[in-house]
Short mmCIF file of C-alpha atoms and ligand atoms in Angstrom, two decimals:
data_model
loop_
_atom_site.label_atom_id
_atom_site.label_comp_id
_atom_site.label_asym_id
_atom_site.label_seq_id
_atom_site.Cartn_x
_atom_site.Cartn_y
_atom_site.Cartn_z
CA UNK A 88 23.14 28.92 10.17
CA UNK A 89 19.70 28.35 11.76
CA UNK A 90 19.53 25.34 14.02
CA UNK A 91 16.41 23.25 13.55
CA UNK A 92 14.11 23.39 16.55
CA UNK A 93 11.25 21.41 18.03
CA UNK A 94 9.44 18.60 16.25
CA UNK A 95 10.38 19.91 12.80
CA UNK A 96 14.02 20.03 13.84
CA UNK A 97 13.89 16.50 15.17
CA UNK A 98 12.49 15.26 11.88
CA UNK A 99 15.07 17.09 9.79
CA UNK A 100 17.90 15.79 11.95
CA UNK A 101 16.63 12.24 11.76
CA UNK A 102 16.40 12.52 7.96
CA UNK A 103 20.13 13.17 7.88
CA UNK A 104 20.48 9.50 8.71
CA UNK A 105 18.78 8.75 5.41
CA UNK A 106 20.50 8.24 2.13
CA UNK A 107 21.60 9.85 -1.02
CA UNK A 108 22.03 6.77 -3.13
CA UNK A 109 23.46 6.74 -6.63
CA UNK A 110 22.83 3.89 -9.05
CA UNK A 111 25.72 1.49 -9.66
CA UNK A 112 27.50 2.00 -13.00
CA UNK A 113 27.07 -1.63 -13.90
CA UNK A 114 25.61 -4.36 -11.72
CA UNK A 115 27.84 -7.00 -10.14
CA UNK A 116 27.43 -10.55 -11.39
CA UNK A 117 26.18 -11.63 -7.98
CA UNK A 118 24.77 -10.16 -4.75
CA UNK A 119 24.10 -11.87 -1.44
CA UNK A 120 20.60 -10.35 -1.41
CA UNK A 121 18.67 -9.06 -4.43
CA UNK A 122 15.52 -7.04 -3.71
CA UNK A 123 13.16 -6.48 -6.64
CA UNK A 124 11.47 -3.09 -6.18
CA UNK A 125 12.42 -0.07 -4.08
CA UNK A 126 8.92 0.83 -2.89
CA UNK A 127 7.65 0.71 0.68
CA UNK A 128 8.39 -2.99 1.17
CA UNK A 129 11.75 -3.11 -0.62
CA UNK A 130 13.19 -0.11 1.22
CA UNK A 131 11.79 -1.23 4.60
CA UNK A 132 13.40 -4.62 4.28
CA UNK A 133 16.72 -3.29 2.92
CA UNK A 134 17.09 -0.70 5.67
CA UNK A 135 16.28 -3.21 8.41
CA UNK A 136 18.65 -5.79 6.91
CA UNK A 137 21.46 -3.21 6.93
CA UNK A 138 21.08 -2.91 10.68
CA UNK A 139 21.74 -6.65 11.05
CA UNK A 140 24.62 -6.98 8.62
CA UNK A 141 28.18 -5.64 9.00
CA UNK A 142 28.82 -2.48 6.97
CA UNK A 143 31.19 -4.40 4.70
CA UNK A 144 28.19 -6.39 3.45
CA UNK A 145 25.81 -3.49 2.79
CA UNK A 146 26.85 -3.24 -0.84
CA UNK A 147 26.01 -6.94 -1.13
CA UNK A 148 22.35 -5.94 -0.87
CA UNK A 149 21.07 -4.92 -4.30
CA UNK A 150 17.83 -3.03 -4.85
CA UNK A 151 16.74 -3.55 -8.44
CA UNK A 152 14.50 -0.53 -9.09
CA UNK A 153 14.07 1.34 -12.40
CA UNK A 154 12.10 4.35 -11.10
CA UNK A 155 13.54 7.80 -10.29
CA UNK A 156 10.68 8.41 -7.89
CA UNK A 157 9.47 6.88 -4.65
CA UNK A 158 5.81 7.49 -3.83
CA UNK A 159 4.10 7.62 -0.45
CA UNK A 160 0.82 6.34 -1.89
CA UNK A 161 -1.40 6.81 1.22
CA UNK A 162 -1.05 10.56 0.62
CA UNK A 163 -2.99 10.31 -2.66
CA UNK A 164 -6.28 9.92 -0.74
CA UNK A 165 -5.65 13.32 0.83
CA UNK A 166 -4.57 14.83 -2.50
CA UNK A 167 -7.90 13.76 -4.00
CA UNK A 168 -10.13 14.29 -0.98
CA UNK A 169 -8.59 17.26 0.83
CA UNK A 170 -6.90 19.06 -2.06
CA UNK A 171 -3.36 18.56 -0.74
CA UNK A 172 -0.35 18.99 -3.01
CA UNK A 173 0.54 15.73 -4.79
CA UNK A 174 4.20 16.77 -4.97
CA UNK A 175 4.35 16.04 -1.24
CA UNK A 176 3.72 12.35 -1.98
CA UNK A 177 6.96 11.89 -3.87
CA UNK A 178 10.70 12.00 -3.23
CA UNK A 179 13.57 11.19 -5.57
CA UNK A 180 14.34 7.48 -5.26
CA UNK A 181 17.95 8.46 -4.52
CA UNK A 182 16.83 10.02 -1.22
CA UNK A 183 14.89 6.99 -0.08
CA UNK A 184 17.12 4.08 -1.07
CA UNK A 185 19.54 3.69 1.84
CA UNK A 186 23.11 4.83 1.19
CA UNK A 187 25.44 1.86 1.05
CA UNK A 188 23.21 -0.66 -0.72
CA UNK A 189 23.77 -1.24 -4.43
CA UNK A 190 20.99 0.41 -6.43
CA UNK A 191 20.68 -1.32 -9.78
CA UNK A 192 18.54 1.16 -11.71
CA UNK A 193 16.89 -1.31 -14.04
CA UNK A 194 13.71 -3.32 -14.20
CA UNK A 195 13.65 -7.02 -13.52
CA UNK A 196 12.38 -8.90 -16.59
CA UNK A 197 12.30 -12.56 -15.56
CA UNK A 198 13.10 -14.89 -12.69
CA UNK A 199 15.22 -18.03 -13.02
CA UNK A 200 14.95 -19.43 -9.49
CA UNK A 201 16.48 -22.79 -10.45
CA UNK A 202 19.76 -21.01 -11.21
CA UNK A 203 19.33 -18.35 -8.43
CA UNK A 204 19.30 -15.55 -10.97
CA UNK A 205 17.14 -12.86 -12.49
CA UNK A 206 17.31 -11.23 -15.91
CA UNK A 207 17.24 -7.47 -16.24
CA UNK A 208 15.20 -5.57 -18.81
CA UNK A 209 18.46 -4.16 -20.21
CA UNK A 210 19.65 -7.68 -20.95
CA UNK A 211 22.00 -8.40 -18.02
CA UNK A 212 21.74 -11.18 -15.46
CA UNK A 213 22.16 -10.97 -11.68
CA UNK A 214 22.72 -13.94 -9.40
CA UNK A 215 21.79 -13.97 -5.74
CA UNK A 216 21.97 -16.04 -2.57
CA UNK A 217 18.60 -14.72 -1.40
CA UNK A 218 15.89 -13.03 -3.48
CA UNK A 219 13.19 -10.74 -2.02
CA UNK A 220 10.36 -9.75 -4.37
CA UNK A 221 8.62 -6.46 -3.54
CA UNK A 222 7.37 -5.09 -6.87
CA UNK A 223 3.93 -3.87 -5.72
CA UNK A 224 0.61 -4.04 -7.54
CA UNK A 225 -0.23 -3.26 -11.15
CA UNK A 226 -3.18 -0.91 -11.73
CA UNK A 227 -5.14 -2.26 -14.68
CA UNK A 228 -7.15 0.77 -15.84
CA UNK A 229 -7.12 -0.78 -19.32
CA UNK A 230 -9.20 -3.78 -18.21
CA UNK A 231 -12.35 -1.65 -17.97
CA UNK A 232 -13.37 -0.83 -21.56
CA UNK A 233 -13.60 2.92 -22.12
CA UNK A 234 -11.77 3.85 -18.91
CA UNK A 235 -8.35 4.62 -20.40
CA UNK A 236 -9.95 6.99 -22.93
CA UNK A 237 -11.78 8.98 -20.30
CA UNK A 238 -9.70 8.92 -17.10
CA UNK A 239 -8.82 12.51 -16.25
CA UNK A 240 -11.69 13.79 -18.42
CA UNK A 241 -15.51 13.85 -18.37
CA UNK A 242 -15.68 13.90 -14.56
CA UNK A 243 -13.74 10.61 -14.26
CA UNK A 244 -10.74 10.37 -11.94
CA UNK A 245 -8.90 8.15 -9.47
CA UNK A 246 -6.75 8.47 -6.36
CA UNK A 247 -5.09 5.21 -7.47
CA UNK A 248 -2.62 7.11 -9.62
CA UNK A 249 -0.19 9.90 -8.82
CA UNK A 250 -1.16 11.59 -12.07
CA UNK A 251 -4.92 11.57 -11.59
CA UNK A 252 -5.09 12.04 -7.81
CA UNK A 253 -5.22 15.84 -8.12
CA UNK A 254 -7.93 15.53 -10.78
CA UNK A 255 -10.17 13.96 -8.12
CA UNK A 256 -10.10 17.18 -6.08
CA UNK A 257 -10.64 19.30 -9.21
CA UNK A 258 -13.70 17.20 -10.03
CA UNK A 259 -15.03 17.43 -6.46
CA UNK A 260 -14.73 21.21 -6.66
CA UNK A 261 -16.38 21.33 -10.07
CA UNK A 262 -19.36 19.16 -9.11
CA UNK A 263 -22.30 21.18 -7.82
CA UNK A 264 -25.16 18.77 -8.50
CA UNK A 265 -26.07 15.44 -10.06
CA UNK A 266 -24.93 11.87 -9.55
CA UNK A 267 -21.62 10.83 -8.02
CA UNK A 268 -20.41 7.23 -8.18
CA UNK A 269 -17.46 5.68 -6.33
CA UNK A 270 -16.36 2.19 -7.41
CA UNK A 271 -14.42 -0.70 -5.90
CA UNK A 272 -13.40 -3.77 -7.96
CA UNK A 273 -13.46 -7.41 -6.92
CA UNK A 274 -9.68 -7.80 -7.19
CA UNK A 275 -7.09 -7.19 -4.50
CA UNK A 276 -6.46 -3.45 -4.18
CA UNK A 277 -3.97 -1.46 -2.16
CA UNK A 278 -5.64 -0.23 1.00
CA UNK A 279 -9.11 -1.77 0.83
CA UNK A 280 -10.61 1.22 2.66
CA UNK A 281 -9.40 3.94 0.27
CA UNK A 282 -12.24 3.53 -2.29
CA UNK A 283 -14.74 4.55 0.40
CA UNK A 284 -12.47 7.06 2.21
CA UNK A 285 -12.58 9.20 -0.91
CA UNK A 286 -16.40 9.02 -0.94
CA UNK A 287 -16.55 10.29 2.67
CA UNK A 288 -14.14 13.12 1.90
CA UNK A 289 -16.12 14.15 -1.20
CA UNK A 290 -19.34 14.05 0.85
CA UNK A 291 -17.70 16.33 3.42
CA UNK A 292 -16.41 18.78 0.80
CA UNK A 293 -19.83 18.98 -0.85
CA UNK A 294 -21.50 19.59 2.53
CA UNK A 295 -19.04 22.38 3.27
CA UNK A 296 -19.89 24.00 -0.06
CA UNK A 297 -23.62 23.64 0.63
CA UNK A 298 -24.28 21.51 -2.48
CA UNK A 299 -24.61 18.06 -0.89
CA UNK A 300 -28.43 18.09 -1.05
CA UNK A 301 -28.20 18.29 -4.82
CA UNK A 302 -25.79 15.35 -5.20
CA UNK A 303 -26.75 11.69 -5.03
CA UNK A 304 -23.84 9.44 -3.95
CA UNK A 305 -23.55 5.72 -4.76
CA UNK A 306 -20.76 3.43 -3.56
CA UNK A 307 -20.62 0.45 -5.95
CA UNK A 308 -18.42 -2.41 -4.84
CA UNK A 309 -17.88 -5.80 -6.45
CA UNK A 310 -17.26 -7.27 -2.99
CA UNK A 311 -20.05 -8.78 -0.85
CA UNK A 312 -19.56 -6.19 1.92
CA UNK A 313 -18.14 -2.67 2.20
CA UNK A 314 -15.19 -3.65 4.46
CA UNK A 315 -13.41 -6.91 5.22
CA UNK A 316 -13.22 -6.84 9.03
CA UNK A 317 -16.72 -7.23 10.58
CA UNK A 318 -16.03 -5.00 13.64
CA UNK A 319 -15.24 -2.00 11.48
CA UNK A 320 -17.65 -2.98 8.69
CA UNK A 321 -20.64 -2.56 11.00
CA UNK A 322 -19.41 0.88 12.08
CA UNK A 323 -18.72 1.93 8.48
CA UNK A 324 -22.16 0.78 7.31
CA UNK A 325 -23.64 3.10 9.94
CA UNK A 326 -21.43 5.98 8.82
CA UNK A 327 -22.40 5.42 5.18
CA UNK A 328 -26.09 5.44 6.12
CA UNK A 329 -25.69 8.62 8.21
CA UNK A 330 -24.04 10.33 5.26
CA UNK A 331 -26.79 9.16 2.87
CA UNK A 332 -24.29 7.32 0.68
CA UNK A 333 -26.02 4.33 -0.91
CA UNK A 334 -23.96 1.12 -0.94
CA UNK A 335 -24.41 -1.35 -3.80
CA UNK A 336 -22.56 -4.61 -3.10
CA UNK A 337 -21.69 -7.26 -5.71
CA UNK A 338 -21.82 -4.46 -8.29
CA UNK A 339 -18.73 -4.39 -10.48
CA UNK A 340 -17.77 -1.60 -12.91
CA UNK A 341 -17.30 -3.23 -16.34
CA UNK A 342 -17.42 -0.35 -18.83
CA UNK A 343 -17.33 3.43 -18.94
CA UNK A 344 -18.72 5.70 -21.63
CA UNK A 345 -16.99 8.93 -20.64
CA UNK A 346 -18.48 11.35 -23.21
CA UNK A 347 -21.95 9.83 -22.65
CA UNK A 348 -21.40 9.99 -18.85
CA UNK A 349 -22.61 6.43 -18.35
CA UNK A 350 -20.99 3.71 -16.23
CA UNK A 351 -21.98 0.09 -16.76
CA UNK A 352 -21.98 -2.34 -13.85
CA UNK A 353 -22.36 -6.09 -13.66
CA UNK A 354 -24.45 -7.38 -10.77
CA UNK A 355 -24.31 -10.85 -9.26
CA UNK A 356 -25.71 -13.29 -11.81
CA UNK A 357 -24.45 -11.26 -14.77
CA UNK A 358 -27.22 -8.64 -15.01
CA UNK A 359 -25.87 -5.38 -16.52
CA UNK A 360 -26.99 -2.04 -15.12
CA UNK A 361 -26.34 1.39 -16.67
CA UNK A 362 -25.85 4.33 -14.33
CA UNK A 363 -25.53 7.93 -15.40
CA UNK A 364 -22.93 10.01 -13.61
CA UNK A 365 -21.67 13.55 -13.30
CA UNK A 366 -18.73 12.51 -11.12
CA UNK A 367 -17.09 9.06 -11.28
CA UNK A 368 -14.27 7.95 -8.98
CA UNK A 369 -12.78 4.67 -10.19
CA UNK A 370 -10.72 2.19 -8.23
CA UNK A 371 -9.30 0.11 -11.10
CA UNK A 372 -8.91 -3.67 -11.06
CA UNK A 373 -5.42 -4.60 -9.90
CA UNK A 374 -3.11 -7.59 -10.09
CA UNK A 375 0.47 -8.61 -9.52
CA UNK A 376 2.75 -7.09 -12.21
CA UNK A 377 2.83 -9.09 -15.46
CA UNK A 378 6.50 -10.07 -15.10
CA UNK A 379 5.62 -11.81 -11.81
CA UNK A 380 2.36 -13.31 -13.10
CA UNK A 381 4.21 -14.98 -15.95
CA UNK A 382 7.03 -16.33 -13.79
CA UNK A 383 7.77 -19.59 -11.95
CA UNK A 384 7.32 -17.69 -8.66
CA UNK A 385 3.60 -17.01 -9.18
CA UNK A 386 0.64 -18.78 -7.62
CA UNK A 387 -2.50 -19.56 -9.64
CA UNK A 388 -3.67 -15.92 -9.52
CA UNK A 389 -0.28 -14.38 -10.24
CA UNK A 390 1.06 -13.33 -6.83
CA UNK A 391 4.44 -14.48 -5.46
CA UNK A 392 3.52 -17.75 -3.79
CA UNK A 393 4.78 -17.50 -0.21
CA UNK A 394 4.01 -19.13 3.12
CA UNK A 395 1.52 -16.82 4.85
CA UNK A 396 3.56 -16.82 8.05
CA UNK A 397 7.25 -16.98 7.07
CA UNK A 398 6.88 -15.06 3.77
CA UNK A 399 9.16 -17.73 2.26
CA UNK A 400 8.42 -19.07 -1.20
CA UNK A 401 6.54 -22.36 -1.17
CA UNK A 402 9.01 -23.97 -3.62
CA UNK A 403 12.22 -21.94 -3.58
CA UNK A 404 13.56 -21.66 -0.02
CA UNK A 405 15.87 -18.73 -0.78
CA UNK A 406 13.06 -16.59 -2.22
CA UNK A 407 10.86 -14.32 -0.07
CA UNK A 408 8.13 -11.82 -0.81
CA UNK A 409 6.17 -9.23 1.16
CA UNK A 410 3.95 -6.27 0.44
CA UNK A 411 1.45 -5.88 -2.36
CA UNK A 412 2.87 -8.40 -4.87
CA UNK A 413 3.02 -11.24 -2.35
CA UNK A 414 0.34 -13.88 -1.93
CA UNK A 415 0.02 -13.01 1.81
CA UNK A 416 -3.78 -13.12 2.19
CA UNK A 417 -4.18 -9.92 4.17
CA UNK A 418 -5.19 -6.39 3.26
CA UNK A 419 -2.45 -4.80 1.14
CA UNK A 420 -1.18 -1.82 3.13
CA UNK A 421 2.05 -0.22 4.25
CA UNK A 422 0.93 -0.95 7.82
CA UNK A 423 0.95 -4.65 6.97
CA UNK A 424 4.40 -4.28 5.41
CA UNK A 425 5.75 -2.72 8.59
CA UNK A 426 4.87 -5.96 10.40
CA UNK A 427 6.02 -8.23 7.57
CA UNK A 428 9.47 -6.63 7.13
CA UNK A 429 11.03 -7.70 10.46
CA UNK A 430 9.80 -11.26 9.84
CA UNK A 431 11.42 -11.36 6.41
CA UNK A 432 14.62 -9.84 7.80
CA UNK A 433 14.85 -12.52 10.49
CA UNK A 434 14.27 -15.32 8.00
CA UNK A 435 16.65 -13.90 5.39
CA UNK A 436 19.35 -13.61 8.08
CA UNK A 437 18.83 -17.30 8.88
CA UNK A 438 19.35 -18.16 5.21
CA UNK A 439 22.47 -15.97 4.97
CA UNK A 440 23.85 -17.67 8.10
CA UNK A 441 23.27 -21.05 6.40
CA UNK A 442 20.73 -21.98 9.08
CA UNK A 443 17.59 -22.44 6.99
CA UNK A 444 15.97 -24.36 9.85
CA UNK A 445 15.85 -21.04 11.75
CA UNK A 446 13.84 -19.26 9.06
CA UNK A 447 10.69 -19.66 11.14
CA UNK A 448 9.77 -16.10 12.14
CA UNK A 449 6.06 -15.71 11.51
CA UNK A 450 3.87 -12.81 10.39
CA UNK A 451 0.47 -12.85 12.07
CA UNK A 452 -1.65 -11.09 9.41
CA UNK A 453 -1.70 -7.62 11.05
CA UNK A 454 -2.87 -4.78 8.84
CA UNK A 455 -4.38 -1.35 9.38
CA UNK A 456 -6.54 1.04 7.46
CA UNK A 457 -6.91 4.63 8.63
CA UNK A 458 -10.38 5.48 7.29
CA UNK A 459 -10.81 9.23 6.78
CA UNK A 460 -14.52 9.85 7.25
CA UNK A 461 -14.61 13.63 6.73
CA UNK A 462 -15.07 16.39 9.30
CA UNK A 463 -11.43 16.03 10.45
CA UNK A 464 -12.13 12.58 11.87
CA UNK A 465 -10.67 9.17 11.23
CA UNK A 466 -11.45 5.57 12.16
CA UNK A 467 -8.25 3.66 12.86
CA UNK A 468 -9.19 0.18 11.68
CA UNK A 469 -6.47 -2.23 12.85
CA UNK A 470 -7.16 -5.90 12.34
CA UNK A 471 -5.79 -9.32 11.60
CA UNK A 472 -6.27 -9.92 7.89
CA UNK A 473 -6.11 -13.70 8.46
CA UNK A 474 -8.68 -14.08 11.22
CA UNK A 475 -10.51 -10.74 10.66
CA UNK A 476 -10.31 -10.05 14.40
CA UNK A 477 -9.86 -6.42 15.41
CA UNK A 478 -6.32 -5.68 16.73
CA UNK A 479 -6.66 -2.21 18.31
CA UNK A 480 -3.53 -0.54 19.66
CA UNK A 481 -5.40 1.78 21.99
CA UNK A 482 -7.20 0.48 25.05
CA UNK A 483 -10.77 1.41 26.04
CA UNK A 484 -12.28 3.91 26.64
CA UNK A 485 -10.80 4.82 23.23
CA UNK A 486 -12.88 2.91 20.69
CA UNK A 487 -11.03 2.66 17.38
CA UNK A 488 -14.26 1.94 15.50
CA UNK A 489 -15.41 5.45 16.48
CA UNK A 490 -13.78 8.11 14.30
CA UNK A 491 -11.97 10.82 16.24
CA UNK A 492 -9.80 13.88 15.65
CA UNK A 493 -6.68 12.51 17.35
CA UNK A 494 -6.45 9.72 14.75
CA UNK A 495 -7.09 12.27 12.01
CA UNK A 496 -4.15 14.39 13.22
CA UNK A 497 -1.95 11.27 13.14
CA UNK A 498 -2.92 10.51 9.54
CA UNK A 499 -2.92 14.10 8.30
CA UNK A 500 0.41 15.23 9.78
CA UNK A 501 2.32 12.46 11.54
CA UNK A 502 2.26 9.21 9.50
CA UNK A 503 3.72 10.93 6.45
CA UNK A 504 6.64 12.36 8.46
CA UNK A 505 7.26 9.01 10.11
CA UNK A 506 7.30 7.35 6.70
CA UNK A 507 9.80 9.69 5.07
CA UNK A 508 12.08 10.05 8.07
CA UNK A 509 12.12 6.67 9.78
CA UNK A 510 11.11 4.02 7.23
CA UNK A 511 14.21 4.52 4.99
CA UNK A 512 16.55 4.17 7.96
CA UNK A 513 14.95 0.98 9.29
CA UNK A 514 13.59 2.63 12.43
CA UNK A 515 9.85 2.19 11.96
CA UNK A 516 7.98 -0.97 12.95
CA UNK A 517 4.36 0.19 12.49
CA UNK A 518 2.22 -0.95 15.40
CA UNK A 519 5.38 -1.33 17.53
CA UNK A 520 6.55 2.13 16.43
CA UNK A 521 10.32 2.46 17.10
CA UNK A 522 10.67 -0.91 18.84
CA UNK A 523 11.64 -3.99 16.91
CA UNK A 524 8.96 -6.60 17.59
CA UNK A 525 9.93 -9.82 19.38
CA UNK A 526 10.14 -12.75 16.97
CA UNK A 527 7.14 -15.05 16.99
CA UNK A 528 7.86 -18.44 15.44
CA UNK A 529 5.73 -20.49 13.11
CA UNK A 530 4.35 -23.50 14.92
CA UNK A 531 5.21 -26.52 12.81
CA UNK A 532 2.91 -29.42 13.68
CA UNK A 533 4.83 -32.40 15.06
CA UNK A 534 3.69 -36.01 14.56
CA UNK A 535 2.22 -35.90 18.10
CA UNK A 536 0.25 -32.64 17.62
CA UNK A 537 -0.99 -33.49 14.15
CA UNK A 538 -2.37 -36.88 15.23
CA UNK A 539 -3.99 -35.43 18.39
C1 LIG B 772 -4.65 5.54 -2.83
C2 LIG B 772 -3.91 4.68 -1.86
C3 LIG B 772 -4.13 4.84 -0.49
C4 LIG B 772 -3.44 4.06 0.42
N1 LIG B 772 -3.66 4.27 1.76
C5 LIG B 772 -2.95 3.56 2.67
C6 LIG B 772 -3.07 3.82 4.06
O1 LIG B 772 -3.81 4.71 4.47
N2 LIG B 772 -2.35 3.07 4.93
C7 LIG B 772 -1.49 2.09 4.50
O2 LIG B 772 -0.84 1.45 5.32
N3 LIG B 772 -1.36 1.81 3.17
C8 LIG B 772 -2.05 2.51 2.26
N4 LIG B 772 -1.89 2.27 0.91
C9 LIG B 772 -1.15 1.07 0.48
C10 LIG B 772 0.35 1.23 0.45
O3 LIG B 772 0.72 2.43 -0.17
C11 LIG B 772 0.93 0.02 -0.29
O4 LIG B 772 0.48 -1.15 0.35
C12 LIG B 772 2.44 0.02 -0.33
O5 LIG B 772 2.94 1.16 -0.98
C13 LIG B 772 2.94 -1.22 -1.06
O6 LIG B 772 4.33 -1.27 -1.04
P1 LIG B 772 5.12 -2.24 -2.04
O7 LIG B 772 6.55 -2.01 -1.77
O8 LIG B 772 4.56 -3.60 -1.98
O9 LIG B 772 4.76 -1.65 -3.48
P2 LIG B 772 5.14 -0.22 -4.05
O10 LIG B 772 5.31 0.76 -2.95
O11 LIG B 772 4.11 0.06 -5.08
O12 LIG B 772 6.56 -0.42 -4.71
C14 LIG B 772 6.79 -1.29 -5.78
C15 LIG B 772 8.10 -0.88 -6.43
O13 LIG B 772 8.47 -1.89 -7.37
C16 LIG B 772 8.99 -1.25 -8.51
N5 LIG B 772 8.88 -2.16 -9.65
C17 LIG B 772 7.80 -2.42 -10.40
N6 LIG B 772 8.12 -3.25 -11.40
C18 LIG B 772 9.43 -3.54 -11.27
C19 LIG B 772 10.34 -4.35 -12.00
N7 LIG B 772 9.97 -5.01 -13.11
N8 LIG B 772 11.61 -4.43 -11.57
C20 LIG B 772 12.02 -3.75 -10.47
N9 LIG B 772 11.20 -2.96 -9.75
C21 LIG B 772 9.92 -2.86 -10.15
C22 LIG B 772 8.16 0.01 -8.65
O14 LIG B 772 8.83 0.99 -9.43
C23 LIG B 772 7.99 0.43 -7.20
O15 LIG B 772 8.99 1.33 -6.79
C24 LIG B 772 -2.53 3.07 -0.03
C25 LIG B 772 -2.30 2.93 -1.41
C26 LIG B 772 -2.97 3.73 -2.31
C27 LIG B 772 -2.68 3.58 -3.79
#
């Protein structure tokens, strides 16, 4: 038998630590911890919790997850913009859910936090001591009239779907001239930079084919600027200008006529503008999933209402949330999740130890967005989503606002391997890499500090 060698060998050995989970035959009446969703956040938190709990308690962690498949969504940008194989963005859920936890292969239907229970779509009920909600975002393609009828056809595609991500590359290849439009809605989206990353990659592909001169590119965003963090926004505005991509801010896609090849936008003040297109890349409006929106856990806009530092629910102390479905007001990325997970694990452990007063670990708002800009270069935008200050990992002279090839290599080949091999075994802490971050505590104002 061949022995694995080098980097590839190291990765395949490390993956042996990962799981081969099988769903439970029928769920137990109660678990110590119930995690809703086995995506990036659910699996990160489960695998890190397992490292803190004795083995005898691992089966007391339930992951409630109906899907057979686990997606590494950041890959979809490279499927659409570099023509990579979308099959590489997916693994069977059984290989990602850690062995030893109880996988309840059903959807959660409703939350009953007053009785510490949830109802399953199949009709059962599960009680818990602690609940962690990690059900991701819902892509609402149907909210833009005409979009559902035309997505995947008529030059319309999106990297915000496993299914249509490969269509983006097909459309890039098929477009030789005309008008290309890339959209960004005004709602929360996963990875705020991805709607423009795909524009840069398309620009690059069209330049390589020698057709760029014949294609006009517009980036239409409902937001007031093209990127949230000012340090990187300024650099990205320059890049957009250099690439002759025209930004249109406060310009929201509201309707698509696929066969007529017309997209309708609403500008600030309600004015409607029709734009013809040959190529249309749509980032759909997104929201928390409906079953969360309609639950007692939701805030006024539908996300799980948690403290922005402790990730603990504002009303139900034994409920936590992180990742895309949480109300944490930072950019919704896996990078952010890798900083949120250890915080949630610390605070959940405090609850399980019956020391709720110790559930004070605090998340600082860290997030990151690796912006592919074409030409095998990438800007590694790391910032605090709460203060919008840049939080670069690398010291000068390396300037993270300047795209470079080293960062591109990390995104193109390394991040994906790290995700599949180390995230499911609780060994990846994002910015801190393999090292568990020290706990920072929430500062609770005392009578003295609040009156000062
Ligand atoms: C195109 C694209 C590019 C991206 N690029 C980057 C990037 O470069 N860097 C980065 O850090 N992040 C990036 N992201 C964002 C990142 O992928 C997400 O932030 C991350 O996957 C969110 O994890 P999550 O666990 O919150 O949600 P998900 O990973 O979406 O998981 C949610 C899980 O909940 C399950 N679920 C849903 N409903 C129910 C229910 N009723 N009951 C039980 N389970 C349910 C789903 O089946 C799913 O498995 C990108 C995302 C996209 C789409």
